[in-house]
Amino acid sequence: MQPFTTHTGRAVPLRRTNVDTDQIIPASYLKRVSRDGFGDGLFAAWREEPSFVLNQPRYDGATILVAGLDFATGSSREHAVWALMDYGFKAVIAPRFGDIFRNNATKAGLLPVVLHEKSVLVLQEAAEEDPAPEITVDLTAREIRVDSGTHGGLVAPFEIDNYTRWRLMEGLDDIGLTLRHEDAISAFEATRPAWLPATA
Amino acid sequence: MNGPAESSGPRTLAEKIWASHVVRSADGEPDLLYIDLHLVHEVTSPQAFDGLRAAGRKVRRPDLTIATEDHNVPTTGITGPGVPLIGPGSPVTDPVSRTQVQALRKNAEEFDIRLYPMGDAGQGIVHVIGPQMGLTQPGLTIVCGDSHTSTHGAMGALAFGIGTSEVEHVLATQTLPSVKPKTMAITVDGALPEGVSAKDLILAIIAQVGTGGGQGFIVEYRGAAIRALSMEGRLTVCNMSIEFGARAGLIAPDEVTFEYLKGRPHAPSGAEWDAAVAYWRTLASDEDAVFDAEVTVDAAALAPYVTWGTNPGQALPLSAAVPDPAAIADADAALAAEHALAYMGLAAGTPLRDVKVDTVFVGSCTNGRLSDLRAAAEVLRGRQVADGVRMLVVPGSMEVRRLAEEEGLHEVFTTAGAEWRSAGCSMCLAMNPDKLAPGERSASTSNRNFEGRQGKGGRTHLVSPAVAAATAVTGRLAAPADL
């Protein structure tokens, strides 16, 4: 995965709560066996509405999605992460995420930023008012900054655990990290009772 | 996993299972958890196997891994074992679906994983076949690239859904780095009234807690009403834990669990059975264990529930009317309700019993087990599906189908005018040909009423099997008591 330290880009406000992963990428797109090209299915049903925020030319090229409470709930499909990344998003900001999506995002290198609801609202309103000013998502400093526009000077800290932050900043392969402890895995396996089920 | 773990103060069921699976623990890092059982299906696994190949890695424990074809497979034209996937006679007409199923077959062969293919007597929905074969057991850690993995918690296992990167991680290492979630107790006191099922109970719980209320928690369901549920009813409850955001949902194993497991193909037997039961009895939460959050539900106050909106928390008793967004105090919830009513084509104030449906779906990992089919058949016996209503009955596994046919349930369904199908996920998520047309409305025993879930533009009302069957008879949302 690509390391993530800091990213500066423009924001798209998505003013909806409870956006489930079925909306992010409908099941009909999940039949593919690759990780690529899911961007065309991103919010597929909503993008048929000309007024949908991603269809507004003023948000073309934006790389940060600012979403509502309980973003990406429901299905475990990592395709939701792949679709957002393929479309060009580098980070998603929301007051709360579906647990599985948040895990998936940090494994694939899309930064999920949990931010207080009030700060999310400020960012959404700012992006609606004027989509031009850029937002900086600084993982090193654990903060969101808006340097220009009417909300210039906004600094909002966010929380992320040290381990996940380190993995993202280094772009580390989780499997490689775990395999460093293969001895511990083998030792654990030696203690498993014989009556535990096997599929073979 | 080495018998009762060290006595370090009172602990919950989830904490005991967690502690007995920690391979490695270090300050500031997630625990490395050992995974006892990994369930695989065709949709969330191909990219994981590609990752293994690219890195030259193997599946560490094929003997703890099992695969089934469930999401894409059609539920008609399954002629039996060996039904062709490619060429003439293949029931899979969608070439993209075919490629995905083919990829699973290739991967299962290459990595030596036991696979239950379409047409096989052991095939079925991943969350139906695990318990059915006795692979799902108390005290295990179970994962699958599917959010409804929480189902297996009903047997006292710690089971949760993962994404494809984590699937690859488990395939390669049989472990998962995990941060321990908080614990929540949902205690359901009292007894469910006559005609109120496990499905009604979980819909009521989600409506009470809210779709995000379980976020970050492992939930343990407790109390008299939970104890009184059958094993299959418990599977229904735990299945929908993810619908209020919970990482997992589980129920302490008891006599109901042991009775269900005994004699199943992968359950221990003889002296090993006794050893296993003795261990399983130690798993229940200690009496003075403390949960991070507690919720209580009064079973006696419940009634048949039905969803009116586009998330599973938007549910009300069948006797209620479609809510008025203007009367909802919370601004976000009001806006969500407004969106939902527009999508669902419903007017505020309409009695739910007046809502007409086009399609009734009985099946899925929520309600596709034998007792669910019995509940639906009971209502349909001697009655007819209403004119203009299409009813699909899709068993959760080929074994459920076989047992239902042994009891003659298939004849009850077909005599009533319903379609009797083969096993699969089917219309729960419409990845196979079973789907709603735009604007079509269903009463469905599945788990998600999201926009487009059962087909683009389709409108879903989540219900129990008994309500589904009564609705099929009247053509409007109805309970058996209304007939």
Short mmCIF file of N, CA and C in Angstrom, two decimals, chain B residues 327-481:
data_model
loop_
_atom_site.label_atom_id
_atom_site.label_comp_id
_atom_site.label_asym_id
_atom_site.label_seq_id
_atom_site.Cartn_x
_atom_site.Cartn_y
_atom_site.Cartn_z
N ALA B 327 -42.60 15.17 12.08
CA ALA B 327 -42.81 14.95 13.51
C ALA B 327 -41.57 14.36 14.18
N ILE B 328 -40.49 14.15 13.41
CA ILE B 328 -39.26 13.59 13.99
C ILE B 328 -38.37 14.75 14.44
N ALA B 329 -38.03 14.75 15.74
CA ALA B 329 -37.32 15.89 16.33
C ALA B 329 -35.90 16.05 15.81
N ASP B 330 -35.15 14.94 15.73
CA ASP B 330 -33.76 15.01 15.29
C ASP B 330 -33.70 15.36 13.79
N ALA B 331 -32.94 16.41 13.47
CA ALA B 331 -32.93 16.93 12.09
C ALA B 331 -32.38 15.90 11.10
N ASP B 332 -31.29 15.23 11.48
CA ASP B 332 -30.70 14.22 10.58
C ASP B 332 -31.68 13.06 10.35
N ALA B 333 -32.32 12.61 11.44
CA ALA B 333 -33.26 11.49 11.33
C ALA B 333 -34.48 11.89 10.49
N ALA B 334 -34.91 13.14 10.64
CA ALA B 334 -36.05 13.63 9.86
C ALA B 334 -35.71 13.67 8.37
N LEU B 335 -34.50 14.16 8.06
CA LEU B 335 -34.06 14.22 6.67
C LEU B 335 -33.93 12.81 6.09
N ALA B 336 -33.38 11.90 6.91
CA ALA B 336 -33.23 10.50 6.46
C ALA B 336 -34.61 9.88 6.20
N ALA B 337 -35.57 10.19 7.06
CA ALA B 337 -36.93 9.65 6.88
C ALA B 337 -37.56 10.22 5.61
N GLU B 338 -37.31 11.49 5.35
CA GLU B 338 -37.85 12.13 4.14
C GLU B 338 -37.30 11.46 2.88
N HIS B 339 -35.96 11.26 2.87
CA HIS B 339 -35.32 10.54 1.75
C HIS B 339 -35.93 9.15 1.60
N ALA B 340 -36.09 8.48 2.75
CA ALA B 340 -36.57 7.09 2.73
C ALA B 340 -37.98 7.00 2.17
N LEU B 341 -38.86 7.89 2.61
CA LEU B 341 -40.25 7.84 2.13
C LEU B 341 -40.32 8.12 0.63
N ALA B 342 -39.47 9.06 0.17
CA ALA B 342 -39.45 9.37 -1.26
C ALA B 342 -39.01 8.13 -2.04
N TYR B 343 -37.95 7.47 -1.55
CA TYR B 343 -37.45 6.29 -2.25
C TYR B 343 -38.48 5.16 -2.21
N MET B 344 -39.12 5.00 -1.03
CA MET B 344 -40.06 3.88 -0.84
C MET B 344 -41.42 4.14 -1.48
N GLY B 345 -41.67 5.37 -1.91
CA GLY B 345 -42.95 5.69 -2.51
C GLY B 345 -44.09 5.57 -1.52
N LEU B 346 -43.83 6.02 -0.28
CA LEU B 346 -44.84 5.93 0.78
C LEU B 346 -45.23 7.32 1.27
N ALA B 347 -46.50 7.47 1.64
CA ALA B 347 -46.97 8.73 2.20
C ALA B 347 -47.07 8.60 3.72
N ALA B 348 -46.63 9.63 4.42
CA ALA B 348 -46.72 9.64 5.88
C ALA B 348 -48.17 9.41 6.29
N GLY B 349 -48.36 8.64 7.36
CA GLY B 349 -49.71 8.41 7.88
C GLY B 349 -50.40 7.18 7.31
N THR B 350 -49.85 6.60 6.24
CA THR B 350 -50.47 5.40 5.68
C THR B 350 -50.32 4.23 6.66
N PRO B 351 -51.41 3.56 7.01
CA PRO B 351 -51.26 2.38 7.88
C PRO B 351 -50.38 1.34 7.16
N LEU B 352 -49.43 0.76 7.90
CA LEU B 352 -48.53 -0.22 7.26
C LEU B 352 -49.31 -1.38 6.67
N ARG B 353 -50.44 -1.73 7.30
CA ARG B 353 -51.26 -2.84 6.78
C ARG B 353 -51.89 -2.53 5.42
N ASP B 354 -51.85 -1.25 5.00
CA ASP B 354 -52.41 -0.89 3.68
C ASP B 354 -51.37 -0.95 2.57
N VAL B 355 -50.12 -1.24 2.94
CA VAL B 355 -49.06 -1.21 1.93
C VAL B 355 -49.10 -2.49 1.10
N LYS B 356 -49.29 -2.33 -0.22
CA LYS B 356 -49.39 -3.48 -1.13
C LYS B 356 -48.01 -3.89 -1.63
N VAL B 357 -47.79 -5.19 -1.74
CA VAL B 357 -46.51 -5.67 -2.25
C VAL B 357 -46.69 -6.46 -3.54
N ASP B 358 -45.59 -6.54 -4.31
CA ASP B 358 -45.59 -7.31 -5.56
C ASP B 358 -44.93 -8.67 -5.37
N THR B 359 -43.94 -8.68 -4.47
CA THR B 359 -43.11 -9.88 -4.32
C THR B 359 -42.94 -10.21 -2.85
N VAL B 360 -42.90 -11.50 -2.55
CA VAL B 360 -42.58 -11.96 -1.19
C VAL B 360 -41.38 -12.90 -1.30
N PHE B 361 -40.35 -12.60 -0.50
CA PHE B 361 -39.14 -13.43 -0.51
C PHE B 361 -38.94 -14.07 0.85
N VAL B 362 -38.91 -15.40 0.88
CA VAL B 362 -38.58 -16.13 2.12
C VAL B 362 -37.25 -16.83 1.88
N GLY B 363 -36.27 -16.48 2.67
CA GLY B 363 -34.94 -17.08 2.52
C GLY B 363 -33.89 -16.24 3.19
N SER B 364 -32.61 -16.42 2.80
CA SER B 364 -31.42 -15.68 3.27
C SER B 364 -30.79 -16.29 4.51
N CYS B 365 -29.60 -15.78 4.86
CA CYS B 365 -28.90 -16.26 6.06
C CYS B 365 -29.62 -15.81 7.32
N THR B 366 -30.58 -14.91 7.20
CA THR B 366 -31.37 -14.49 8.36
C THR B 366 -32.51 -15.46 8.62
N ASN B 367 -33.23 -15.83 7.60
CA ASN B 367 -34.46 -16.62 7.75
C ASN B 367 -34.61 -17.69 6.67
N GLY B 368 -33.53 -18.41 6.38
CA GLY B 368 -33.62 -19.45 5.35
C GLY B 368 -33.43 -20.85 5.90
N ARG B 369 -33.68 -21.00 7.21
CA ARG B 369 -33.49 -22.31 7.84
C ARG B 369 -34.83 -23.06 7.94
N LEU B 370 -34.73 -24.34 8.35
CA LEU B 370 -35.92 -25.19 8.32
C LEU B 370 -37.08 -24.60 9.13
N SER B 371 -36.79 -24.09 10.32
CA SER B 371 -37.88 -23.56 11.16
C SER B 371 -38.54 -22.34 10.50
N ASP B 372 -37.75 -21.58 9.74
CA ASP B 372 -38.32 -20.43 9.02
C ASP B 372 -39.29 -20.89 7.94
N LEU B 373 -38.87 -21.94 7.22
CA LEU B 373 -39.73 -22.46 6.15
C LEU B 373 -40.99 -23.08 6.74
N ARG B 374 -40.81 -23.74 7.91
CA ARG B 374 -41.99 -24.31 8.59
C ARG B 374 -42.97 -23.20 8.97
N ALA B 375 -42.44 -22.11 9.51
CA ALA B 375 -43.31 -21.00 9.95
C ALA B 375 -44.09 -20.42 8.78
N ALA B 376 -43.41 -20.28 7.64
CA ALA B 376 -44.09 -19.74 6.46
C ALA B 376 -45.12 -20.74 5.92
N ALA B 377 -44.74 -22.03 5.90
CA ALA B 377 -45.63 -23.06 5.36
C ALA B 377 -46.89 -23.20 6.21
N GLU B 378 -46.72 -23.10 7.51
CA GLU B 378 -47.85 -23.19 8.43
C GLU B 378 -48.95 -22.19 8.07
N VAL B 379 -48.52 -20.99 7.73
CA VAL B 379 -49.47 -19.92 7.38
C VAL B 379 -50.10 -20.20 6.01
N LEU B 380 -49.29 -20.75 5.10
CA LEU B 380 -49.78 -20.94 3.72
C LEU B 380 -50.65 -22.18 3.53
N ARG B 381 -50.52 -23.13 4.47
CA ARG B 381 -51.25 -24.39 4.31
C ARG B 381 -52.74 -24.13 4.11
N GLY B 382 -53.29 -24.61 2.98
CA GLY B 382 -54.71 -24.42 2.70
C GLY B 382 -55.05 -23.02 2.22
N ARG B 383 -54.05 -22.20 1.97
CA ARG B 383 -54.31 -20.84 1.47
C ARG B 383 -53.59 -20.63 0.14
N GLN B 384 -53.88 -19.50 -0.49
CA GLN B 384 -53.30 -19.18 -1.79
C GLN B 384 -52.56 -17.85 -1.76
N VAL B 385 -51.46 -17.81 -2.49
CA VAL B 385 -50.77 -16.53 -2.70
C VAL B 385 -51.71 -15.65 -3.54
N ALA B 386 -51.84 -14.39 -3.13
CA ALA B 386 -52.78 -13.47 -3.78
C ALA B 386 -52.45 -13.28 -5.27
N ASP B 387 -53.48 -13.02 -6.06
CA ASP B 387 -53.27 -12.75 -7.49
C ASP B 387 -52.31 -11.58 -7.65
N GLY B 388 -51.40 -11.73 -8.60
CA GLY B 388 -50.48 -10.63 -8.88
C GLY B 388 -49.29 -10.56 -7.96
N VAL B 389 -49.24 -11.47 -6.97
CA VAL B 389 -48.08 -11.49 -6.06
C VAL B 389 -47.19 -12.67 -6.42
N ARG B 390 -45.90 -12.41 -6.50
CA ARG B 390 -44.91 -13.47 -6.77
C ARG B 390 -44.26 -13.82 -5.44
N MET B 391 -44.24 -15.10 -5.09
CA MET B 391 -43.59 -15.51 -3.84
C MET B 391 -42.48 -16.51 -4.14
N LEU B 392 -41.27 -16.18 -3.67
CA LEU B 392 -40.11 -17.05 -3.84
C LEU B 392 -39.74 -17.64 -2.48
N VAL B 393 -39.58 -18.95 -2.44
CA VAL B 393 -39.09 -19.59 -1.22
C VAL B 393 -37.74 -20.22 -1.57
N VAL B 394 -36.69 -19.69 -0.94
CA VAL B 394 -35.32 -20.10 -1.26
C VAL B 394 -34.65 -20.66 0.00
N PRO B 395 -34.52 -21.98 0.10
CA PRO B 395 -33.88 -22.55 1.29
C PRO B 395 -32.45 -22.06 1.43
N GLY B 396 -31.98 -21.96 2.68
CA GLY B 396 -30.64 -21.45 2.93
C GLY B 396 -29.53 -22.41 2.53
N SER B 397 -29.88 -23.68 2.41
CA SER B 397 -28.87 -24.67 1.97
C SER B 397 -29.61 -25.82 1.29
N MET B 398 -28.85 -26.62 0.56
CA MET B 398 -29.45 -27.78 -0.10
C MET B 398 -29.92 -28.79 0.94
N GLU B 399 -29.26 -28.81 2.11
CA GLU B 399 -29.68 -29.70 3.19
C GLU B 399 -31.02 -29.22 3.77
N VAL B 400 -31.19 -27.91 3.93
CA VAL B 400 -32.48 -27.38 4.38
C VAL B 400 -33.56 -27.75 3.36
N ARG B 401 -33.20 -27.63 2.09
CA ARG B 401 -34.15 -27.98 1.03
C ARG B 401 -34.57 -29.45 1.14
N ARG B 402 -33.56 -30.31 1.36
CA ARG B 402 -33.85 -31.75 1.45
C ARG B 402 -34.77 -32.04 2.65
N LEU B 403 -34.45 -31.45 3.80
CA LEU B 403 -35.26 -31.70 5.00
C LEU B 403 -36.67 -31.15 4.83
N ALA B 404 -36.80 -30.00 4.19
CA ALA B 404 -38.12 -29.42 3.97
C ALA B 404 -38.95 -30.31 3.05
N GLU B 405 -38.29 -30.87 2.05
CA GLU B 405 -39.02 -31.75 1.12
C GLU B 405 -39.45 -33.04 1.81
N GLU B 406 -38.61 -33.51 2.73
CA GLU B 406 -38.96 -34.70 3.51
C GLU B 406 -40.26 -34.49 4.27
N GLU B 407 -40.47 -33.25 4.72
CA GLU B 407 -41.69 -32.92 5.47
C GLU B 407 -42.84 -32.50 4.55
N GLY B 408 -42.55 -32.41 3.26
CA GLY B 408 -43.59 -32.00 2.32
C GLY B 408 -43.85 -30.50 2.28
N LEU B 409 -42.92 -29.73 2.84
CA LEU B 409 -43.15 -28.27 2.85
C LEU B 409 -43.18 -27.71 1.43
N HIS B 410 -42.35 -28.30 0.55
CA HIS B 410 -42.31 -27.79 -0.83
C HIS B 410 -43.68 -27.88 -1.49
N GLU B 411 -44.44 -28.94 -1.12
CA GLU B 411 -45.78 -29.08 -1.71
C GLU B 411 -46.74 -28.02 -1.18
N VAL B 412 -46.56 -27.69 0.11
CA VAL B 412 -47.40 -26.61 0.67
C VAL B 412 -47.14 -25.32 -0.12
N PHE B 413 -45.87 -25.04 -0.35
CA PHE B 413 -45.52 -23.79 -1.06
C PHE B 413 -46.03 -23.80 -2.50
N THR B 414 -45.75 -24.89 -3.22
CA THR B 414 -46.14 -24.88 -4.64
C THR B 414 -47.65 -24.94 -4.80
N THR B 415 -48.34 -25.66 -3.91
CA THR B 415 -49.81 -25.71 -3.97
C THR B 415 -50.40 -24.31 -3.75
N ALA B 416 -49.74 -23.56 -2.88
CA ALA B 416 -50.23 -22.20 -2.60
C ALA B 416 -49.89 -21.22 -3.72
N GLY B 417 -49.03 -21.66 -4.65
CA GLY B 417 -48.67 -20.77 -5.77
C GLY B 417 -47.33 -20.11 -5.62
N ALA B 418 -46.53 -20.54 -4.63
CA ALA B 418 -45.19 -19.98 -4.47
C ALA B 418 -44.19 -20.78 -5.28
N GLU B 419 -43.04 -20.18 -5.55
CA GLU B 419 -41.97 -20.87 -6.28
C GLU B 419 -41.00 -21.50 -5.28
N TRP B 420 -40.67 -22.76 -5.49
CA TRP B 420 -39.76 -23.52 -4.62
C TRP B 420 -38.41 -23.61 -5.31
N ARG B 421 -37.39 -23.04 -4.70
CA ARG B 421 -36.11 -22.87 -5.38
C ARG B 421 -34.98 -23.67 -4.73
N SER B 422 -33.80 -23.59 -5.37
CA SER B 422 -32.58 -24.17 -4.80
C SER B 422 -31.88 -23.12 -3.93
N ALA B 423 -30.83 -23.58 -3.22
CA ALA B 423 -30.22 -22.75 -2.17
C ALA B 423 -29.29 -21.66 -2.71
N GLY B 424 -29.28 -20.53 -2.00
CA GLY B 424 -28.36 -19.44 -2.31
C GLY B 424 -28.81 -18.16 -1.64
N CYS B 425 -28.00 -17.11 -1.80
CA CYS B 425 -28.32 -15.81 -1.20
C CYS B 425 -29.51 -15.15 -1.91
N SER B 426 -29.59 -15.40 -3.21
CA SER B 426 -30.76 -15.04 -3.99
C SER B 426 -31.16 -13.57 -3.86
N MET B 427 -32.43 -13.32 -3.62
CA MET B 427 -32.96 -11.96 -3.64
C MET B 427 -32.55 -11.12 -2.43
N CYS B 428 -31.80 -11.69 -1.50
CA CYS B 428 -31.34 -10.86 -0.39
C CYS B 428 -30.46 -9.75 -0.93
N LEU B 429 -29.63 -10.04 -1.91
CA LEU B 429 -28.79 -8.97 -2.46
C LEU B 429 -28.74 -8.96 -3.97
N ALA B 430 -29.55 -9.81 -4.61
CA ALA B 430 -29.76 -9.69 -6.06
C ALA B 430 -28.49 -9.73 -6.89
N MET B 431 -27.56 -10.62 -6.50
CA MET B 431 -26.39 -10.81 -7.36
C MET B 431 -26.65 -11.93 -8.38
N ASN B 432 -27.72 -12.65 -8.17
CA ASN B 432 -28.10 -13.70 -9.14
C ASN B 432 -29.36 -13.17 -9.86
N PRO B 433 -30.00 -13.98 -10.69
CA PRO B 433 -31.14 -13.41 -11.45
C PRO B 433 -32.38 -13.07 -10.61
N ASP B 434 -32.40 -13.42 -9.30
CA ASP B 434 -33.58 -13.14 -8.49
C ASP B 434 -33.53 -11.70 -7.99
N LYS B 435 -34.27 -10.81 -8.62
CA LYS B 435 -34.24 -9.41 -8.19
C LYS B 435 -35.56 -8.71 -8.42
N LEU B 436 -35.71 -7.58 -7.77
CA LEU B 436 -36.90 -6.74 -7.97
C LEU B 436 -36.67 -5.84 -9.19
N ALA B 437 -37.74 -5.53 -9.90
CA ALA B 437 -37.68 -4.55 -10.98
C ALA B 437 -37.80 -3.16 -10.35
N PRO B 438 -37.36 -2.11 -11.04
CA PRO B 438 -37.47 -0.76 -10.48
C PRO B 438 -38.91 -0.46 -10.05
N GLY B 439 -39.07 0.05 -8.85
CA GLY B 439 -40.38 0.41 -8.34
C GLY B 439 -41.14 -0.74 -7.70
N GLU B 440 -40.68 -1.95 -7.94
CA GLU B 440 -41.36 -3.11 -7.36
C GLU B 440 -41.15 -3.13 -5.85
N ARG B 441 -42.14 -3.66 -5.12
CA ARG B 441 -42.10 -3.65 -3.66
C ARG B 441 -42.14 -5.09 -3.13
N SER B 442 -41.28 -5.35 -2.13
CA SER B 442 -41.26 -6.70 -1.56
C SER B 442 -41.49 -6.69 -0.06
N ALA B 443 -42.00 -7.83 0.43
CA ALA B 443 -41.89 -8.17 1.84
C ALA B 443 -40.85 -9.27 1.87
N SER B 444 -39.79 -9.07 2.64
CA SER B 444 -38.64 -9.95 2.54
C SER B 444 -38.14 -10.36 3.91
N THR B 445 -37.80 -11.64 4.04
CA THR B 445 -37.29 -12.11 5.34
C THR B 445 -35.79 -11.91 5.47
N SER B 446 -35.19 -11.15 4.54
CA SER B 446 -33.74 -10.94 4.56
C SER B 446 -33.37 -9.87 5.59
N ASN B 447 -32.18 -9.29 5.47
CA ASN B 447 -31.64 -8.45 6.53
C ASN B 447 -31.43 -6.99 6.18
N ARG B 448 -31.56 -6.63 4.91
CA ARG B 448 -31.26 -5.24 4.54
C ARG B 448 -32.31 -4.68 3.60
N ASN B 449 -32.79 -3.48 3.97
CA ASN B 449 -33.77 -2.77 3.14
C ASN B 449 -33.13 -1.56 2.50
N PHE B 450 -31.81 -1.61 2.30
CA PHE B 450 -31.09 -0.49 1.68
C PHE B 450 -31.66 -0.21 0.28
N GLU B 451 -31.48 1.02 -0.16
CA GLU B 451 -31.89 1.39 -1.52
C GLU B 451 -31.23 0.43 -2.52
N GLY B 452 -32.04 -0.14 -3.39
CA GLY B 452 -31.51 -0.97 -4.47
C GLY B 452 -30.97 -2.32 -4.05
N ARG B 453 -31.10 -2.67 -2.79
CA ARG B 453 -30.51 -3.90 -2.28
C ARG B 453 -31.03 -5.13 -3.03
N GLN B 454 -32.34 -5.16 -3.29
CA GLN B 454 -32.92 -6.34 -3.94
C GLN B 454 -33.11 -6.14 -5.45
N GLY B 455 -32.41 -5.17 -5.98
CA GLY B 455 -32.56 -4.83 -7.39
C GLY B 455 -32.71 -3.32 -7.48
N LYS B 456 -32.12 -2.75 -8.50
CA LYS B 456 -32.11 -1.30 -8.65
C LYS B 456 -33.53 -0.74 -8.63
N GLY B 457 -33.77 0.21 -7.75
CA GLY B 457 -35.09 0.83 -7.67
C GLY B 457 -36.11 0.00 -6.90
N GLY B 458 -35.72 -1.18 -6.43
CA GLY B 458 -36.63 -2.04 -5.67
C GLY B 458 -36.87 -1.49 -4.27
N ARG B 459 -38.04 -1.79 -3.72
CA ARG B 459 -38.41 -1.30 -2.39
C ARG B 459 -38.65 -2.48 -1.46
N THR B 460 -37.95 -2.49 -0.34
CA THR B 460 -37.95 -3.66 0.53
C THR B 460 -38.56 -3.36 1.90
N HIS B 461 -39.45 -4.24 2.35
CA HIS B 461 -39.92 -4.22 3.74
C HIS B 461 -39.43 -5.49 4.41
N LEU B 462 -38.63 -5.36 5.45
CA LEU B 462 -38.12 -6.52 6.16
C LEU B 462 -39.19 -7.05 7.11
N VAL B 463 -39.37 -8.36 7.09
CA VAL B 463 -40.41 -9.00 7.91
C VAL B 463 -39.95 -10.38 8.36
N SER B 464 -40.74 -11.00 9.24
CA SER B 464 -40.49 -12.38 9.67
C SER B 464 -41.08 -13.33 8.63
N PRO B 465 -40.71 -14.63 8.69
CA PRO B 465 -41.30 -15.59 7.75
C PRO B 465 -42.83 -15.68 7.85
N ALA B 466 -43.37 -15.61 9.07
CA ALA B 466 -44.83 -15.71 9.22
C ALA B 466 -45.52 -14.48 8.61
N VAL B 467 -44.94 -13.31 8.85
CA VAL B 467 -45.52 -12.09 8.26
C VAL B 467 -45.37 -12.13 6.74
N ALA B 468 -44.24 -12.65 6.26
CA ALA B 468 -44.04 -12.76 4.80
C ALA B 468 -45.15 -13.60 4.19
N ALA B 469 -45.44 -14.76 4.81
CA ALA B 469 -46.44 -15.67 4.26
C ALA B 469 -47.84 -15.04 4.31
N ALA B 470 -48.16 -14.39 5.44
CA ALA B 470 -49.48 -13.76 5.54
C ALA B 470 -49.62 -12.64 4.51
N THR B 471 -48.51 -11.92 4.29
CA THR B 471 -48.51 -10.85 3.30
C THR B 471 -48.73 -11.40 1.89
N ALA B 472 -48.14 -12.57 1.63
CA ALA B 472 -48.34 -13.19 0.32
C ALA B 472 -49.82 -13.51 0.09
N VAL B 473 -50.51 -13.91 1.15
CA VAL B 473 -51.92 -14.29 1.04
C VAL B 473 -52.81 -13.06 0.79
N THR B 474 -52.53 -11.98 1.50
CA THR B 474 -53.42 -10.81 1.38
C THR B 474 -52.94 -9.82 0.31
N GLY B 475 -51.66 -9.91 -0.04
CA GLY B 475 -51.12 -8.94 -1.00
C GLY B 475 -50.76 -7.62 -0.34
N ARG B 476 -51.00 -7.49 0.94
CA ARG B 476 -50.63 -6.30 1.72
C ARG B 476 -49.91 -6.77 2.97
N LEU B 477 -49.09 -5.89 3.55
CA LEU B 477 -48.37 -6.28 4.77
C LEU B 477 -49.38 -6.76 5.80
N ALA B 478 -49.16 -7.98 6.31
CA ALA B 478 -50.15 -8.59 7.20
C ALA B 478 -49.48 -9.60 8.11
N ALA B 479 -50.10 -9.85 9.26
CA ALA B 479 -49.66 -10.90 10.17
C ALA B 479 -50.63 -12.07 10.05
N PRO B 480 -50.19 -13.28 10.44
CA PRO B 480 -51.10 -14.42 10.36
C PRO B 480 -52.42 -14.16 11.10
N ALA B 481 -52.38 -13.40 12.18
CA ALA B 481 -53.60 -13.13 12.94
C ALA B 481 -54.62 -12.33 12.13
#
